[in-house]
Tab-separated table of C-alpha atoms and ligand atoms in Angstrom:
chain	number	residue	atom	x	y	z
A	1	MET	CA	14.964	12.092	-2.404
A	2	ARG	CA	12.139	9.787	-1.836
A	3	LYS	CA	9.828	10.823	1.186
A	4	PRO	CA	9.235	7.842	3.337
A	5	ILE	CA	5.758	6.676	3.418
A	6	ILE	CA	4.102	4.786	6.142
A	7	ALA	CA	0.504	3.289	5.350
A	8	GLY	CA	-1.717	1.644	7.971
A	9	ASN	CA	-3.879	-1.155	6.275
A	10	TRP	CA	-6.786	-1.478	8.757
A	11	LYS	CA	-8.265	-4.080	6.906
A	12	MET	CA	-11.632	-5.002	7.983
A	13	ASN	CA	-11.534	-3.738	11.356
A	14	LYS	CA	-12.932	-0.475	13.510
A	15	THR	CA	-16.584	0.661	13.196
A	16	ILE	CA	-17.088	4.595	12.297
A	17	SER	CA	-17.079	5.328	15.763
A	18	GLU	CA	-13.766	3.213	16.579
A	19	ALA	CA	-12.014	4.670	13.543
A	20	GLU	CA	-12.812	8.273	14.943
A	21	GLN	CA	-11.290	7.288	18.051
A	22	LEU	CA	-7.912	5.849	16.895
A	23	ILE	CA	-7.750	8.745	14.354
A	24	ASP	CA	-8.250	11.244	17.183
A	25	GLU	CA	-5.303	9.472	19.398
A	26	ILE	CA	-2.898	9.454	16.168
A	27	LYS	CA	-3.604	12.974	15.415
A	28	ASN	CA	-3.050	14.414	18.997
A	29	GLU	CA	0.525	12.895	18.930
A	30	LYS	CA	3.491	14.674	17.379
A	31	LEU	CA	4.257	12.879	14.225
A	32	ASN	CA	7.532	13.184	12.182
A	33	GLU	CA	6.736	15.655	9.168
A	34	SER	CA	9.560	14.209	7.104
A	35	VAL	CA	7.568	10.919	6.901
A	36	GLU	CA	4.089	10.694	4.879
A	37	ALA	CA	1.661	8.921	6.952
A	38	VAL	CA	-1.362	7.165	5.277
A	39	LEU	CA	-4.497	5.555	6.891
A	40	CYS	CA	-6.122	3.240	4.720
A	41	VAL	CA	-9.537	2.651	6.471
A	42	PRO	CA	-12.960	0.994	5.789
A	43	TYR	CA	-14.967	2.450	3.197
A	44	LEU	CA	-17.573	3.630	5.649
A	45	SER	CA	-14.930	5.586	7.451
A	46	LEU	CA	-13.301	7.415	4.640
A	47	ALA	CA	-15.433	10.529	4.821
A	48	LYS	CA	-14.941	10.945	8.396
A	49	ALA	CA	-11.332	10.100	8.437
A	50	LYS	CA	-10.870	12.620	5.851
A	51	GLU	CA	-12.594	15.535	7.528
A	52	MET	CA	-10.891	14.610	10.894
A	53	THR	CA	-7.316	14.712	9.029
A	54	ARG	CA	-7.761	17.985	7.022
A	55	ASP	CA	-5.588	20.123	8.751
A	56	THR	CA	-2.929	17.411	9.525
A	57	ASN	CA	-0.257	15.857	7.307
A	58	ILE	CA	-1.936	12.626	7.489
A	59	ASN	CA	-3.383	11.319	4.081
A	60	ILE	CA	-6.326	8.789	3.599
A	61	GLY	CA	-6.407	5.641	1.453
A	62	ALA	CA	-9.177	3.134	0.713
A	63	GLN	CA	-8.393	-0.364	0.418
A	64	ASN	CA	-9.622	-1.193	-2.854
A	65	MET	CA	-12.068	-0.099	-5.582
A	66	HIS	CA	-13.673	-0.950	-8.861
A	67	TRP	CA	-12.161	0.401	-12.148
A	68	GLU	CA	-15.503	1.455	-13.462
A	69	GLU	CA	-16.960	4.580	-12.329
A	70	SER	CA	-20.727	3.323	-11.909
A	71	GLY	CA	-23.035	0.620	-13.150
A	72	ALA	CA	-24.462	-2.808	-12.144
A	73	PHE	CA	-21.546	-3.984	-10.146
A	74	THR	CA	-23.532	-4.818	-6.644
A	75	GLY	CA	-21.559	-4.171	-3.624
A	76	GLU	CA	-18.962	-2.374	-5.279
A	77	VAL	CA	-17.237	1.237	-4.799
A	78	SER	CA	-16.096	3.282	-7.487
A	79	PRO	CA	-13.209	5.621	-8.158
A	80	THR	CA	-15.663	8.629	-8.596
A	81	MET	CA	-17.147	7.538	-5.166
A	82	LEU	CA	-13.698	7.636	-3.558
A	83	LYS	CA	-12.691	10.999	-5.325
A	84	GLU	CA	-15.824	12.688	-4.027
A	85	VAL	CA	-14.770	12.263	-0.393
A	86	GLN	CA	-11.171	13.349	-1.321
A	87	VAL	CA	-9.412	10.147	-0.786
A	88	ASP	CA	-5.623	10.356	-1.698
A	89	TYR	CA	-4.340	6.766	-2.093
A	90	VAL	CA	-5.994	3.301	-3.083
A	91	ILE	CA	-4.403	0.096	-2.021
A	92	ILE	CA	-4.819	-2.232	-5.210
A	93	GLY	CA	-4.096	-5.911	-5.472
A	94	HIS	CA	-3.650	-6.530	-1.851
A	95	SER	CA	-2.850	-10.191	-1.431
A	96	GLU	CA	-5.905	-11.003	0.447
A	97	ARG	CA	-7.911	-9.363	-2.522
A	98	ARG	CA	-6.112	-11.859	-4.756
A	99	GLN	CA	-6.719	-14.582	-2.487
A	100	TYR	CA	-10.071	-14.511	-1.079
A	101	PHE	CA	-11.800	-12.032	-3.969
A	102	ASN	CA	-10.473	-13.636	-7.193
A	103	GLU	CA	-8.364	-10.619	-8.172
A	104	THR	CA	-5.624	-11.296	-10.882
A	105	ASP	CA	-2.955	-9.513	-12.409
A	106	GLU	CA	-5.512	-8.296	-15.172
A	107	THR	CA	-7.813	-6.954	-12.751
A	108	VAL	CA	-5.214	-5.128	-10.848
A	109	ASN	CA	-4.056	-3.452	-13.980
A	110	LYS	CA	-7.615	-2.306	-14.686
A	111	LYS	CA	-7.784	-0.895	-11.293
A	112	VAL	CA	-4.316	0.830	-11.571
A	113	LEU	CA	-4.960	2.448	-14.709
A	114	SER	CA	-8.332	3.703	-13.403
A	115	ALA	CA	-7.327	4.851	-10.153
A	116	ILE	CA	-4.476	7.170	-11.994
A	117	ASN	CA	-7.214	8.367	-14.324
A	118	HIS	CA	-9.285	9.338	-11.619
A	119	GLY	CA	-6.459	11.090	-9.754
A	120	LEU	CA	-6.063	8.525	-6.983
A	121	ALA	CA	-2.765	7.264	-6.283
A	122	PRO	CA	-2.426	3.552	-6.359
A	123	ILE	CA	-0.558	1.320	-3.706
A	124	ILE	CA	0.168	-1.507	-5.632
A	125	CYS	CA	0.696	-4.646	-3.893
A	126	VAL	CA	2.728	-7.850	-5.098
A	127	GLY	CA	4.457	-10.554	-3.386
A	128	GLU	CA	4.950	-14.408	-3.301
A	129	THR	CA	3.515	-17.334	-1.299
A	130	LEU	CA	5.836	-19.484	1.180
A	131	GLU	CA	5.340	-22.075	-1.507
A	132	GLN	CA	6.681	-20.008	-4.310
A	133	ARG	CA	9.544	-18.991	-2.372
A	134	GLU	CA	10.612	-22.419	-1.360
A	135	GLU	CA	10.231	-23.346	-5.337
A	136	ASN	CA	12.477	-20.417	-5.905
A	137	ILE	CA	10.078	-18.722	-8.330
A	138	HIS	CA	9.621	-15.647	-6.239
A	139	ILE	CA	11.655	-13.474	-8.201
A	140	THR	CA	10.209	-14.165	-11.591
A	141	LEU	CA	6.771	-14.148	-10.114
A	142	VAL	CA	6.985	-10.728	-8.472
A	143	ALA	CA	8.829	-9.124	-11.719
A	144	GLU	CA	5.780	-10.628	-13.799
A	145	GLN	CA	3.073	-9.135	-11.219
A	146	ILE	CA	5.128	-5.829	-11.684
A	147	LYS	CA	5.156	-5.915	-15.540
A	148	ALA	CA	1.275	-6.757	-15.401
A	149	ALA	CA	0.381	-4.114	-12.884
A	150	PHE	CA	2.070	-1.228	-15.071
A	151	SER	CA	0.931	-2.732	-18.372
A	152	ASN	CA	-0.238	0.512	-20.488
A	153	VAL	CA	0.722	2.781	-17.502
A	154	SER	CA	2.582	5.821	-18.955
A	155	ASN	CA	5.900	6.945	-17.880
A	156	GLU	CA	4.601	9.948	-16.210
A	157	ASP	CA	1.750	8.044	-14.578
A	158	ALA	CA	4.062	5.395	-13.196
A	159	THR	CA	5.701	8.314	-11.037
A	160	LYS	CA	2.345	8.456	-9.571
A	161	THR	CA	2.127	5.189	-8.094
A	162	VAL	CA	3.555	3.439	-4.938
A	163	VAL	CA	4.403	-0.165	-4.824
A	164	ALA	CA	4.256	-2.506	-1.644
A	165	TYR	CA	6.320	-5.750	-1.786
A	166	GLU	CA	4.260	-8.264	0.733
A	167	PRO	CA	5.691	-11.464	1.082
A	168	ILE	CA	2.302	-13.421	2.000
A	169	TRP	CA	4.119	-15.493	4.331
A	170	ALA	CA	4.943	-12.476	6.334
A	171	ILE	CA	1.419	-11.159	6.622
A	172	GLY	CA	-0.080	-11.210	9.912
A	173	THR	CA	2.054	-14.315	10.875
A	174	GLY	CA	4.564	-12.416	12.854
A	175	LYS	CA	7.191	-13.745	10.604
A	176	THR	CA	8.797	-10.616	9.022
A	177	ALA	CA	11.133	-11.008	5.978
A	178	SER	CA	14.662	-10.320	7.113
A	179	SER	CA	15.721	-6.805	6.146
A	180	GLU	CA	18.112	-8.519	3.302
A	181	GLN	CA	15.226	-10.470	1.940
A	182	ALA	CA	12.997	-7.578	1.847
A	183	GLU	CA	15.712	-5.317	0.429
A	184	GLU	CA	16.465	-7.841	-2.275
A	185	MET	CA	13.005	-8.007	-3.500
A	186	CYS	CA	12.586	-4.377	-3.349
A	187	ALA	CA	15.605	-3.658	-5.491
A	188	LEU	CA	14.369	-6.314	-7.737
A	189	ILE	CA	11.112	-4.254	-8.149
A	190	ARG	CA	13.140	-1.344	-8.855
A	191	SER	CA	15.189	-2.717	-11.431
A	192	THR	CA	12.025	-4.230	-13.041
A	193	ILE	CA	10.601	-0.884	-13.248
A	194	LYS	CA	13.818	0.604	-14.393
A	195	ALA	CA	13.688	-1.961	-17.309
A	196	LEU	CA	10.008	-0.624	-18.142
A	197	TYR	CA	10.452	3.115	-17.652
A	198	GLY	CA	14.212	4.195	-17.142
A	199	LYS	CA	16.351	5.144	-14.209
A	200	GLU	CA	14.661	8.353	-13.508
A	201	THR	CA	11.214	7.089	-12.884
A	202	ALA	CA	12.677	4.246	-11.187
A	203	GLU	CA	14.537	6.111	-8.636
A	204	SER	CA	11.092	8.254	-8.028
A	205	ILE	CA	8.784	5.476	-7.135
A	206	ARG	CA	8.533	4.605	-3.545
A	207	ILE	CA	8.634	0.854	-2.772
A	208	GLN	CA	7.232	-0.063	0.635
A	209	TYR	CA	7.828	-3.436	2.474
A	210	GLY	CA	4.919	-4.987	4.134
A	211	GLY	CA	4.378	-7.996	6.440
A	212	SER	CA	4.610	-7.840	10.250
A	213	VAL	CA	6.093	-4.578	10.574
A	214	LYS	CA	6.300	-3.360	14.112
A	215	PRO	CA	7.891	-0.670	16.055
A	216	GLY	CA	10.728	-3.110	16.820
A	217	ASN	CA	11.805	-3.814	13.302
A	218	VAL	CA	10.959	-0.744	11.366
A	219	SER	CA	14.153	1.122	11.748
A	220	GLU	CA	16.198	-1.788	10.353
A	221	LEU	CA	13.846	-2.138	7.438
A	222	MET	CA	13.865	1.525	6.634
A	223	SER	CA	17.627	1.764	6.608
A	224	MET	CA	17.730	-0.294	3.439
A	225	GLU	CA	18.383	1.282	0.172
A	226	ASN	CA	15.410	0.343	-1.608
A	227	ILE	CA	12.762	0.279	1.252
A	228	ASP	CA	10.945	3.643	1.296
A	229	GLY	CA	8.315	2.917	3.482
A	230	ALA	CA	5.874	0.292	5.174
A	231	LEU	CA	2.586	-0.964	4.648
A	232	VAL	CA	1.406	-2.026	7.975
A	233	GLY	CA	-1.878	-4.105	9.031
A	234	GLY	CA	-1.819	-5.454	12.822
A	235	ALA	CA	0.286	-2.382	14.075
A	236	SER	CA	-1.639	0.162	12.475
A	237	LEU	CA	-4.799	-0.757	14.747
A	238	LYS	CA	-2.961	0.733	17.877
A	239	SER	CA	-2.172	4.325	17.962
A	240	SER	CA	0.743	4.099	20.275
A	241	ASP	CA	2.418	1.538	17.724
A	242	PHE	CA	1.230	3.367	14.656
A	243	VAL	CA	2.884	6.718	15.886
A	244	LYS	CA	6.007	4.921	16.781
A	245	LEU	CA	6.378	3.521	13.328
A	246	ILE	CA	5.854	6.986	11.824
A	247	ASN	CA	8.313	8.488	14.194
A	248	TYR	CA	10.817	5.397	13.797
B	1	LIG	P1	0.579	-7.261	8.811
B	1	LIG	O1	-0.347	-6.708	7.425
B	1	LIG	O2	1.414	-5.899	9.245
B	1	LIG	O3	-0.561	-7.394	9.844
B	1	LIG	O4	1.469	-8.376	8.676
B	1	LIG	C1	0.052	-6.295	6.367
B	1	LIG	C2	-0.609	-6.257	5.113
B	1	LIG	O5	-1.334	-7.173	5.026
B	1	LIG	O6	-0.464	-5.065	4.574
């Protein structure tokens, strides 16, 4: 049985004081303990977020990292820095990183390997653009993104990852993929992982759907066989919505 995992991706939102307030609101609510809740907050709020959630079931994630431990990489944050503040997860290869910050399948793979080596669980993001879906290349493309992300990742390490399928056309647009479309792609991801690592590993990895997930559509998405969670942007910035998602 895969434990459902719902992660809020705050993106570049919330100052430290705003983050404190939002976390306070979330942790004062009753959260379903059979769902894993993760907050992926901006770097500056990670230490505070971790401190505030220490006695709760909420885990904390970063939204990106460099693959090197240290060095002349101005403006970057390393896995050792994340580890020191006891971050649990790190989002790798979000489409906004790929689109605006030139991340490629190759850098995504480096980051995945580095995160695992440093004891951080990567949330690996894959997904197609609208044009790619219209050209009907989305299936091949997402399968290739998965193969590239898992390149040189051992079978045992693969089980430590979470995968997020996020069709770019559904992110922040209010346009959710239908639960059938989301399920089709999450099933494809699982079968791609099965071809790489076998059935047991494929069955153990949690696959999230992301893209305009809201309290109103979460239950239907979560009822799909291959959807084990959600990566949520907009609806994770309001405590009442995020709590509804966790308690879907
Ligand atoms: P959204 O973002 O929920 O606002 O569509 C999802 C994401 O980018 O992870």
